[in-house]
mmCIF file of C-alpha atoms in Angstrom:
data_model
loop_
_atom_site.group_PDB
_atom_site.id
_atom_site.type_symbol
_atom_site.label_atom_id
_atom_site.label_comp_id
_atom_site.label_asym_id
_atom_site.label_seq_id
_atom_site.Cartn_x
_atom_site.Cartn_y
_atom_site.Cartn_z
ATOM 1 C CA UNK J 22 19.958 -42.257 -71.915
ATOM 2 C CA UNK J 23 20.678 -45.982 -73.120
ATOM 3 C CA UNK J 24 17.921 -47.338 -75.626
ATOM 4 C CA UNK J 25 16.812 -49.503 -73.469
ATOM 5 C CA UNK J 26 15.552 -51.844 -76.453
ATOM 6 C CA UNK J 27 19.402 -52.726 -76.929
ATOM 7 C CA UNK J 28 20.360 -55.355 -74.935
ATOM 8 C CA UNK J 29 23.280 -54.758 -72.238
ATOM 9 C CA UNK J 30 26.616 -56.396 -72.613
ATOM 10 C CA UNK J 31 29.573 -56.244 -69.919
ATOM 11 C CA UNK J 32 32.610 -57.106 -71.217
ATOM 12 C CA UNK J 33 34.895 -58.271 -68.408
ATOM 13 C CA UNK J 34 38.465 -58.212 -69.216
ATOM 14 C CA UNK J 35 42.058 -58.640 -67.062
ATOM 15 C CA UNK J 36 45.328 -60.201 -67.124
ATOM 16 C CA UNK J 37 45.694 -64.204 -66.886
ATOM 17 C CA UNK J 38 44.549 -65.354 -63.670
ATOM 18 C CA UNK J 39 42.978 -61.806 -62.241
ATOM 19 C CA UNK J 40 39.943 -63.555 -61.184
ATOM 20 C CA UNK J 41 37.418 -62.996 -64.088
ATOM 21 C CA UNK J 42 35.987 -66.224 -63.420
ATOM 22 C CA UNK J 43 35.253 -65.771 -59.972
ATOM 23 C CA UNK J 44 33.739 -62.571 -60.424
ATOM 24 C CA UNK J 45 31.289 -63.666 -63.058
ATOM 25 C CA UNK J 46 30.555 -66.649 -60.739
ATOM 26 C CA UNK J 47 29.690 -64.078 -57.970
ATOM 27 C CA UNK J 48 27.528 -62.363 -60.413
ATOM 28 C CA UNK J 49 25.785 -65.387 -61.392
ATOM 29 C CA UNK J 50 24.698 -66.156 -57.925
ATOM 30 C CA UNK J 51 23.914 -62.381 -57.068
ATOM 31 C CA UNK J 52 22.441 -60.968 -60.033
ATOM 32 C CA UNK J 53 20.786 -58.079 -58.744
ATOM 33 C CA UNK J 54 17.342 -59.257 -59.907
ATOM 34 C CA UNK J 55 18.772 -59.900 -63.597
ATOM 35 C CA UNK J 56 18.712 -62.820 -65.627
ATOM 36 C CA UNK J 57 22.335 -63.193 -67.260
ATOM 37 C CA UNK J 58 23.919 -64.764 -70.123
ATOM 38 C CA UNK J 59 27.525 -65.514 -70.036
ATOM 39 C CA UNK J 60 29.848 -66.194 -73.092
ATOM 40 C CA UNK J 61 33.189 -67.373 -72.178
ATOM 41 C CA UNK J 62 36.493 -66.726 -74.689
ATOM 42 C CA UNK J 63 38.996 -69.290 -73.810
ATOM 43 C CA UNK J 64 42.499 -69.423 -74.908
ATOM 44 C CA UNK J 65 43.299 -73.072 -75.659
ATOM 45 C CA UNK J 66 40.937 -76.035 -76.253
ATOM 46 C CA UNK J 67 40.007 -77.068 -72.721
ATOM 47 C CA UNK J 68 37.088 -75.251 -71.474
ATOM 48 C CA UNK J 69 38.019 -74.836 -68.190
ATOM 49 C CA UNK J 70 36.234 -71.706 -67.083
ATOM 50 C CA UNK J 71 33.195 -72.540 -69.106
ATOM 51 C CA UNK J 72 32.728 -75.620 -66.987
ATOM 52 C CA UNK J 73 33.354 -74.063 -63.629
ATOM 53 C CA UNK J 74 30.725 -71.444 -64.446
ATOM 54 C CA UNK J 75 28.124 -74.141 -66.021
ATOM 55 C CA UNK J 76 28.707 -75.829 -62.529
ATOM 56 C CA UNK J 77 27.042 -72.763 -60.603
ATOM 57 C CA UNK J 78 24.242 -72.319 -62.946
ATOM 58 C CA UNK J 79 21.211 -71.145 -61.085
ATOM 59 C CA UNK J 80 17.585 -70.207 -62.520
ATOM 60 C CA UNK J 81 18.821 -66.556 -63.240
ATOM 61 C CA UNK J 82 21.630 -68.108 -65.245
ATOM 62 C CA UNK J 83 20.703 -71.670 -66.514
ATOM 63 C CA UNK J 84 23.523 -73.468 -68.160
ATOM 64 C CA UNK J 85 22.167 -73.041 -71.710
ATOM 65 C CA UNK J 86 22.546 -69.417 -70.933
ATOM 66 C CA UNK J 87 26.531 -69.965 -70.653
ATOM 67 C CA UNK J 88 28.328 -70.376 -74.322
ATOM 68 C CA UNK J 89 31.939 -70.901 -74.646
ATOM 69 C CA UNK J 90 33.945 -69.686 -77.781
ATOM 70 C CA UNK J 91 37.292 -71.857 -77.841
ATOM 71 C CA UNK J 92 38.438 -71.385 -81.329
ATOM 72 C CA UNK J 93 40.634 -68.551 -80.818
ATOM 73 C CA UNK J 94 40.314 -64.775 -80.165
ATOM 74 C CA UNK J 95 36.658 -63.518 -79.974
ATOM 75 C CA UNK J 96 37.280 -60.642 -82.149
ATOM 76 C CA UNK J 97 39.293 -62.595 -84.579
ATOM 77 C CA UNK J 98 36.297 -64.516 -85.107
ATOM 78 C CA UNK J 99 33.462 -62.268 -85.149
ATOM 79 C CA UNK J 100 31.349 -63.820 -88.329
ATOM 80 C CA UNK J 101 32.180 -67.276 -87.646
ATOM 81 C CA UNK J 102 32.044 -67.332 -83.937
ATOM 82 C CA UNK J 103 30.807 -63.965 -82.194
ATOM 83 C CA UNK J 104 27.902 -62.933 -83.865
ATOM 84 C CA UNK J 105 26.035 -66.323 -84.000
ATOM 85 C CA UNK J 106 26.603 -66.769 -80.278
ATOM 86 C CA UNK J 107 25.143 -63.481 -79.660
ATOM 87 C CA UNK J 108 22.327 -63.864 -81.721
ATOM 88 C CA UNK J 109 21.290 -67.587 -80.298
ATOM 89 C CA UNK J 110 21.653 -65.551 -76.747
ATOM 90 C CA UNK J 111 19.256 -63.235 -77.917
ATOM 91 C CA UNK J 112 17.003 -65.579 -79.306
ATOM 92 C CA UNK J 113 16.552 -67.736 -75.786
ATOM 93 C CA UNK J 114 13.271 -67.470 -74.346
ATOM 94 C CA UNK J 115 12.917 -65.817 -71.798
ATOM 95 C CA UNK J 116 15.318 -63.298 -73.035
ATOM 96 C CA UNK J 117 18.296 -62.595 -70.803
ATOM 97 C CA UNK J 118 18.271 -58.727 -69.540
ATOM 98 C CA UNK J 119 22.124 -58.783 -69.622
ATOM 99 C CA UNK J 120 25.068 -60.406 -71.201
ATOM 100 C CA UNK J 121 28.323 -61.049 -69.798
ATOM 101 C CA UNK J 122 31.586 -61.531 -71.906
ATOM 102 C CA UNK J 123 34.484 -62.982 -70.226
ATOM 103 C CA UNK J 124 37.457 -62.214 -72.604
ATOM 104 C CA UNK J 125 40.808 -64.333 -72.649
ATOM 105 C CA UNK J 126 43.239 -63.194 -70.297
ATOM 106 C CA UNK J 127 45.091 -62.254 -73.690
ATOM 107 C CA UNK J 128 42.503 -60.398 -75.347
ATOM 108 C CA UNK J 129 42.508 -56.997 -76.532
ATOM 109 C CA UNK J 130 39.431 -55.458 -75.517
ATOM 110 C CA UNK J 131 39.217 -52.630 -78.114
ATOM 111 C CA UNK J 132 39.166 -54.835 -81.045
ATOM 112 C CA UNK J 133 35.970 -56.526 -79.401
ATOM 113 C CA UNK J 134 34.253 -53.670 -79.284
ATOM 114 C CA UNK J 135 34.673 -52.688 -82.756
ATOM 115 C CA UNK J 136 32.963 -56.013 -83.382
ATOM 116 C CA UNK J 137 29.745 -54.291 -81.598
ATOM 117 C CA UNK J 138 29.534 -52.179 -84.755
ATOM 118 C CA UNK J 139 28.888 -55.284 -86.807
ATOM 119 C CA UNK J 140 25.823 -54.591 -89.165
ATOM 120 C CA UNK J 141 23.778 -57.853 -87.874
ATOM 121 C CA UNK J 142 23.780 -56.697 -84.053
ATOM 122 C CA UNK J 143 24.847 -53.171 -83.869
ATOM 123 C CA UNK J 144 21.113 -51.919 -83.155
ATOM 124 C CA UNK J 145 20.372 -54.673 -80.849
ATOM 125 C CA UNK J 146 22.940 -54.733 -78.355
ATOM 126 C CA UNK J 147 25.174 -52.097 -76.440
ATOM 127 C CA UNK J 148 28.252 -52.016 -74.290
ATOM 128 C CA UNK J 149 27.127 -51.502 -70.960
ATOM 129 C CA UNK J 150 30.707 -51.175 -69.506
ATOM 130 C CA UNK J 151 34.056 -52.509 -69.627
ATOM 131 C CA UNK J 152 35.106 -53.999 -66.657
ATOM 132 C CA UNK J 153 38.957 -54.492 -66.160
ATOM 133 C CA UNK J 154 40.270 -56.609 -63.261
ATOM 134 C CA UNK J 155 44.136 -56.228 -62.424
ATOM 135 C CA UNK J 156 45.806 -58.495 -59.659
ATOM 136 C CA UNK J 157 46.948 -56.027 -57.087
ATOM 137 C CA UNK J 158 49.781 -58.391 -56.205
ATOM 138 C CA UNK J 159 51.001 -58.771 -59.989
ATOM 139 C CA UNK J 160 50.577 -55.407 -60.748
ATOM 140 C CA UNK J 161 52.579 -53.805 -57.764
ATOM 141 C CA UNK J 162 55.550 -56.398 -58.628
ATOM 142 C CA UNK J 163 55.676 -54.754 -62.089
ATOM 143 C CA UNK J 164 55.334 -58.251 -63.816
ATOM 144 C CA UNK J 165 54.403 -56.692 -67.237
ATOM 145 C CA UNK J 166 58.224 -55.803 -67.991
ATOM 146 C CA UNK J 167 60.720 -58.638 -66.960
ATOM 147 C CA UNK J 168 63.269 -56.006 -66.405
ATOM 148 C CA UNK J 169 61.462 -52.425 -65.762
ATOM 149 C CA UNK J 170 65.227 -50.609 -65.602
ATOM 150 C CA UNK J 171 66.706 -51.846 -68.431
ATOM 151 C CA UNK J 172 63.282 -51.127 -70.450
ATOM 152 C CA UNK J 173 63.522 -47.447 -69.439
ATOM 153 C CA UNK J 174 67.216 -47.496 -70.418
ATOM 154 C CA UNK J 175 66.519 -48.686 -73.886
ATOM 155 C CA UNK J 176 64.079 -46.052 -74.268
ATOM 156 C CA UNK J 177 66.020 -43.140 -72.937
ATOM 157 C CA UNK J 178 69.043 -44.303 -75.255
ATOM 158 C CA UNK J 179 67.023 -44.754 -78.544
ATOM 159 C CA UNK J 180 63.546 -43.520 -79.417
ATOM 160 C CA UNK J 181 63.186 -45.938 -82.637
ATOM 161 C CA UNK J 182 63.210 -49.183 -80.130
ATOM 162 C CA UNK J 183 60.255 -50.960 -79.173
ATOM 163 C CA UNK J 184 60.328 -50.757 -75.631
ATOM 164 C CA UNK J 185 57.189 -52.428 -74.965
ATOM 165 C CA UNK J 186 56.903 -55.514 -74.058
ATOM 166 C CA UNK J 187 53.914 -58.003 -75.175
ATOM 167 C CA UNK J 188 52.597 -58.037 -71.459
ATOM 168 C CA UNK J 189 52.692 -54.679 -70.861
ATOM 169 C CA UNK J 190 50.783 -53.790 -74.041
ATOM 170 C CA UNK J 191 48.027 -56.057 -72.572
ATOM 171 C CA UNK J 192 47.773 -54.688 -69.372
ATOM 172 C CA UNK J 193 47.898 -51.355 -70.526
ATOM 173 C CA UNK J 194 44.874 -51.596 -73.140
ATOM 174 C CA UNK J 195 42.866 -53.528 -70.835
ATOM 175 C CA UNK J 196 43.211 -50.619 -68.341
ATOM 176 C CA UNK J 197 42.818 -47.970 -71.101
ATOM 177 C CA UNK J 198 39.272 -49.278 -72.380
ATOM 178 C CA UNK J 199 38.055 -49.840 -69.012
ATOM 179 C CA UNK J 200 35.057 -48.105 -67.129
ATOM 180 C CA UNK J 201 35.859 -49.349 -63.894
ATOM 181 C CA UNK J 202 39.265 -51.255 -62.641
ATOM 182 C CA UNK J 203 38.575 -54.030 -59.978
ATOM 183 C CA UNK J 204 41.592 -54.414 -57.840
ATOM 184 C CA UNK J 205 41.618 -57.985 -57.195
ATOM 185 C CA UNK J 206 43.289 -60.219 -54.431
ATOM 186 C CA UNK J 207 44.328 -57.220 -52.177
ATOM 187 C CA UNK J 208 44.875 -59.181 -49.011
ATOM 188 C CA UNK J 209 48.095 -61.146 -51.003
ATOM 189 C CA UNK J 210 49.566 -57.468 -51.965
ATOM 190 C CA UNK J 211 48.933 -55.963 -48.620
ATOM 191 C CA UNK J 212 48.550 -52.011 -48.039
ATOM 192 C CA UNK J 213 51.765 -51.424 -49.858
ATOM 193 C CA UNK J 214 51.254 -53.193 -52.719
ATOM 194 C CA UNK J 215 47.438 -52.112 -53.176
ATOM 195 C CA UNK J 216 48.938 -48.243 -53.017
ATOM 196 C CA UNK J 217 51.385 -49.343 -55.555
ATOM 197 C CA UNK J 218 48.973 -51.016 -58.012
ATOM 198 C CA UNK J 219 46.703 -48.136 -57.843
ATOM 199 C CA UNK J 220 49.684 -45.556 -58.656
ATOM 200 C CA UNK J 221 50.711 -47.872 -61.817
ATOM 201 C CA UNK J 222 46.851 -48.085 -62.885
ATOM 202 C CA UNK J 223 46.807 -44.100 -62.262
ATOM 203 C CA UNK J 224 49.592 -43.733 -64.544
ATOM 204 C CA UNK J 225 48.511 -45.898 -67.033
ATOM 205 C CA UNK J 226 44.731 -44.835 -67.356
ATOM 206 C CA UNK J 227 43.987 -42.189 -70.089
ATOM 207 C CA UNK J 228 41.293 -40.881 -67.935
ATOM 208 C CA UNK J 229 40.695 -40.921 -64.313
ATOM 209 C CA UNK J 230 38.903 -44.258 -63.276
ATOM 210 C CA UNK J 231 37.331 -45.574 -60.283
ATOM 211 C CA UNK J 232 39.672 -48.527 -58.881
ATOM 212 C CA UNK J 233 37.505 -50.872 -56.633
ATOM 213 C CA UNK J 234 39.341 -53.232 -54.399
ATOM 214 C CA UNK J 235 37.595 -56.899 -54.495
ATOM 215 C CA UNK J 236 38.204 -59.880 -52.643
ATOM 216 C CA UNK J 237 37.094 -63.079 -53.906
ATOM 217 C CA UNK J 238 34.936 -61.402 -56.866
ATOM 218 C CA UNK J 239 32.430 -59.971 -54.137
ATOM 219 C CA UNK J 240 30.926 -56.767 -55.338
ATOM 220 C CA UNK J 241 27.572 -55.553 -55.375
ATOM 221 C CA UNK J 242 26.098 -55.732 -59.010
ATOM 222 C CA UNK J 243 24.871 -52.495 -58.994
ATOM 223 C CA UNK J 244 28.280 -51.186 -59.323
ATOM 224 C CA UNK J 245 29.157 -52.743 -62.512
ATOM 225 C CA UNK J 246 25.955 -53.484 -64.162
ATOM 226 C CA UNK J 247 24.022 -50.833 -65.582
ATOM 227 C CA UNK J 248 26.748 -48.511 -66.317
ATOM 228 C CA UNK J 249 25.089 -47.239 -69.632
ATOM 229 C CA UNK J 250 28.525 -46.557 -71.076
ATOM 230 C CA UNK J 251 27.543 -47.190 -74.789
ATOM 231 C CA UNK J 252 31.224 -48.320 -74.899
ATOM 232 C CA UNK J 253 30.890 -48.844 -78.903
ATOM 233 C CA UNK J 254 30.549 -45.416 -79.399
ATOM 234 C CA UNK J 255 33.113 -44.019 -77.161
ATOM 235 C CA UNK J 256 36.227 -45.547 -78.905
ATOM 236 C CA UNK J 257 38.325 -42.200 -79.071
ATOM 237 C CA UNK J 258 38.366 -42.030 -75.393
ATOM 238 C CA UNK J 259 39.930 -45.764 -75.405
ATOM 239 C CA UNK J 260 43.343 -45.378 -76.852
ATOM 240 C CA UNK J 261 45.317 -48.583 -77.851
ATOM 241 C CA UNK J 262 48.722 -49.649 -78.785
ATOM 242 C CA UNK J 263 47.067 -51.053 -81.902
ATOM 243 C CA UNK J 264 44.601 -47.868 -82.756
ATOM 244 C CA UNK J 265 46.892 -47.834 -86.110
ATOM 245 C CA UNK J 266 47.090 -51.298 -86.941
ATOM 246 C CA UNK J 267 44.495 -52.936 -89.323
ATOM 247 C CA UNK J 268 44.596 -56.242 -87.758
ATOM 248 C CA UNK J 269 45.861 -57.898 -84.452
ATOM 249 C CA UNK J 270 47.269 -61.310 -83.538
ATOM 250 C CA UNK J 271 48.308 -63.065 -80.424
ATOM 251 C CA UNK J 272 51.554 -64.727 -82.188
ATOM 252 C CA UNK J 273 53.344 -63.537 -78.904
ATOM 253 C CA UNK J 274 51.486 -65.963 -76.591
ATOM 254 C CA UNK J 275 51.073 -69.837 -77.259
ATOM 255 C CA UNK J 276 49.132 -72.316 -75.233
ATOM 256 C CA UNK J 277 49.375 -76.182 -75.423
ATOM 257 C CA UNK J 278 47.257 -79.189 -74.036
ATOM 258 C CA UNK J 279 49.215 -81.672 -71.580
ATOM 259 C CA UNK J 280 47.505 -84.805 -70.719
ATOM 260 C CA UNK J 281 48.762 -86.270 -67.233
ATOM 261 C CA UNK J 282 48.385 -89.378 -65.228
ATOM 262 C CA UNK J 283 46.601 -89.878 -62.022
ATOM 263 C CA UNK J 284 48.478 -88.152 -59.232
ATOM 264 C CA UNK J 285 49.674 -89.871 -56.001
ATOM 265 C CA UNK J 286 50.308 -86.318 -54.385
ATOM 266 C CA UNK J 287 48.854 -83.439 -55.730
ATOM 267 C CA UNK J 288 51.973 -81.434 -53.894
ATOM 268 C CA UNK J 289 54.222 -83.041 -56.745
ATOM 269 C CA UNK J 290 51.916 -81.125 -59.470
ATOM 270 C CA UNK J 291 52.191 -77.989 -57.411
ATOM 271 C CA UNK J 292 55.964 -78.229 -57.383
ATOM 272 C CA UNK J 293 56.349 -78.758 -61.054
ATOM 273 C CA UNK J 294 54.120 -75.908 -61.830
ATOM 274 C CA UNK J 295 55.970 -73.654 -59.539
ATOM 275 C CA UNK J 296 59.286 -75.029 -61.336
ATOM 276 C CA UNK J 297 58.241 -73.744 -64.513
ATOM 277 C CA UNK J 298 56.713 -70.563 -63.540
ATOM 278 C CA UNK J 299 60.152 -69.954 -61.909
ATOM 279 C CA UNK J 300 62.847 -71.617 -64.339
ATOM 280 C CA UNK J 301 60.967 -71.181 -68.116
ATOM 281 C CA UNK J 302 58.652 -68.166 -67.329
ATOM 282 C CA UNK J 303 55.104 -70.048 -67.561
ATOM 283 C CA UNK J 304 52.407 -67.336 -67.309
ATOM 284 C CA UNK J 305 49.363 -69.692 -66.629
ATOM 285 C CA UNK J 306 48.539 -73.250 -66.159
ATOM 286 C CA UNK J 307 44.789 -74.282 -66.046
ATOM 287 C CA UNK J 308 42.766 -77.764 -65.856
ATOM 288 C CA UNK J 309 41.837 -80.919 -64.172
ATOM 289 C CA UNK J 310 43.555 -83.800 -62.691
ATOM 290 C CA UNK J 311 43.073 -86.834 -61.146
ATOM 291 C CA UNK J 312 44.127 -88.346 -57.889
ATOM 292 C CA UNK J 313 44.511 -91.743 -57.076
ATOM 293 C CA UNK J 314 42.178 -92.762 -54.345
ATOM 294 C CA UNK J 315 39.714 -89.518 -54.792
ATOM 295 C CA UNK J 316 36.533 -89.766 -56.403
ATOM 296 C CA UNK J 317 36.467 -86.155 -57.078
ATOM 297 C CA UNK J 318 38.409 -84.091 -59.720
ATOM 298 C CA UNK J 319 40.892 -81.863 -58.923
ATOM 299 C CA UNK J 320 40.639 -78.470 -60.246
ATOM 300 C CA UNK J 321 43.974 -76.573 -60.745
ATOM 301 C CA UNK J 322 44.515 -73.114 -61.537
ATOM 302 C CA UNK J 323 48.004 -71.414 -61.587
ATOM 303 C CA UNK J 324 48.947 -67.742 -62.297
ATOM 304 C CA UNK J 325 52.886 -67.863 -62.268
ATOM 305 C CA UNK J 326 54.212 -69.462 -59.312
ATOM 306 C CA UNK J 327 50.869 -69.430 -57.527
ATOM 307 C CA UNK J 328 49.173 -72.310 -57.708
ATOM 308 C CA UNK J 329 45.584 -72.731 -56.232
ATOM 309 C CA UNK J 330 43.913 -76.383 -56.354
ATOM 310 C CA UNK J 331 40.717 -78.115 -55.032
ATOM 311 C CA UNK J 332 38.186 -81.080 -55.422
ATOM 312 C CA UNK J 333 35.336 -79.378 -57.492
ATOM 313 C CA UNK J 334 32.954 -82.613 -58.492
ATOM 314 C CA UNK J 335 33.011 -86.451 -58.864
ATOM 315 C CA UNK J 336 34.506 -87.917 -61.785
ATOM 316 C CA UNK J 337 31.529 -89.278 -64.029
ATOM 317 C CA UNK J 338 31.168 -92.929 -64.975
ATOM 318 C CA UNK J 339 31.527 -92.021 -68.813
ATOM 319 C CA UNK J 340 34.856 -90.037 -68.157
ATOM 320 C CA UNK J 341 38.481 -91.262 -68.205
ATOM 321 C CA UNK J 342 40.594 -90.491 -65.069
ATOM 322 C CA UNK J 343 43.022 -88.471 -67.449
ATOM 323 C CA UNK J 344 44.258 -85.019 -66.363
ATOM 324 C CA UNK J 345 44.276 -82.216 -68.538
ATOM 325 C CA UNK J 346 46.279 -78.828 -68.167
ATOM 326 C CA UNK J 347 46.196 -75.954 -70.596
ATOM 327 C CA UNK J 348 49.954 -74.329 -70.415
ATOM 328 C CA UNK J 349 50.115 -70.566 -71.449
ATOM 329 C CA UNK J 350 53.290 -68.472 -72.000
ATOM 330 C CA UNK J 351 55.034 -66.097 -74.650
ATOM 331 C CA UNK J 352 56.013 -67.809 -77.535
ATOM 332 C CA UNK J 353 59.794 -68.563 -76.928
ATOM 333 C CA UNK J 354 59.043 -69.836 -73.504
ATOM 334 C CA UNK J 355 56.649 -72.546 -74.638
ATOM 335 C CA UNK J 356 59.126 -75.802 -75.107
ATOM 336 C CA UNK J 357 56.785 -78.850 -75.170
ATOM 337 C CA UNK J 358 59.666 -81.432 -74.220
ATOM 338 C CA UNK J 359 60.693 -79.445 -71.126
ATOM 339 C CA UNK J 360 56.934 -78.657 -69.923
ATOM 340 C CA UNK J 361 55.643 -82.133 -70.594
ATOM 341 C CA UNK J 362 58.820 -83.646 -68.735
ATOM 342 C CA UNK J 363 58.184 -81.295 -65.772
ATOM 343 C CA UNK J 364 54.503 -82.504 -65.445
ATOM 344 C CA UNK J 365 54.776 -85.978 -66.209
ATOM 345 C CA UNK J 366 53.208 -86.164 -69.360
ATOM 346 C CA UNK J 367 51.078 -89.238 -70.938
ATOM 347 C CA UNK J 368 50.267 -89.797 -74.466
ATOM 348 C CA UNK J 369 46.865 -88.333 -75.442
ATOM 349 C CA UNK J 370 44.143 -90.830 -75.609
#
């Protein structure tokens, strides 16, 4: 049994746009009697996910229990950012019953688990479990390798070729580290796509894993909280592509922030994002926009060419009606001039 004097932590990992923030919002609203605290690790300097979660704060997870780390990969900034944040949450009164960590979509979870061995906190917290979210439609479509057939041909032709793409390594490392996989957006994938995604996950998993279909983040918290996995003591069962490396980086990915003017029609922005995804391999776009004549701020979330947008809250009197979007892609696909032209960028204020 886990030592209950240790504060349990659940790591929520998953590829870009897999539904991590949606899941955590649902857990905040249905915490199963637990007082929660949240750590959000952003990629890029616009705190979209953290602000979304703070807007949902309730007594069992008030806004002061939600902290953001926007200065890079959580496991690369252990001493400077991660440890002080965890210590601040543990010092809250009343003390949280459970901490949720939402990793960046680009994060490798195993190096984060190693951070829990840091001397200042290892006797005080434990990793209750690692929950990996996988977008059923994206997994079924095989988007982790641009041309799977070509990759397989290279593997057969020359064993010395590094045949894994960065996206596939991220996906595989997240699955390998997981205690439970949540297969999100199953309605978009359909039964055939769900079955295919489950088969892919089973093939990548180093051990049998529960795979649960989840729509809109709705799940009984008893299924994913209280696993008592003590994952920090179970590292050998969680293989990674980077186990032999002494360090890791995210140079394969890059993000930029683009300021955009007020929109006359949100559909124009949707079309621009779709074109960037289809023509320039943009992986993710998230942020805010202002719409002419509308008092509400438009929240924009895009995974590839799939774009979702909704009005989330009124603009405040102190805010400039200036849109800001974080754009994420692999390094070679980030061309600022092309992206800014497509989105109609303005000079930053």
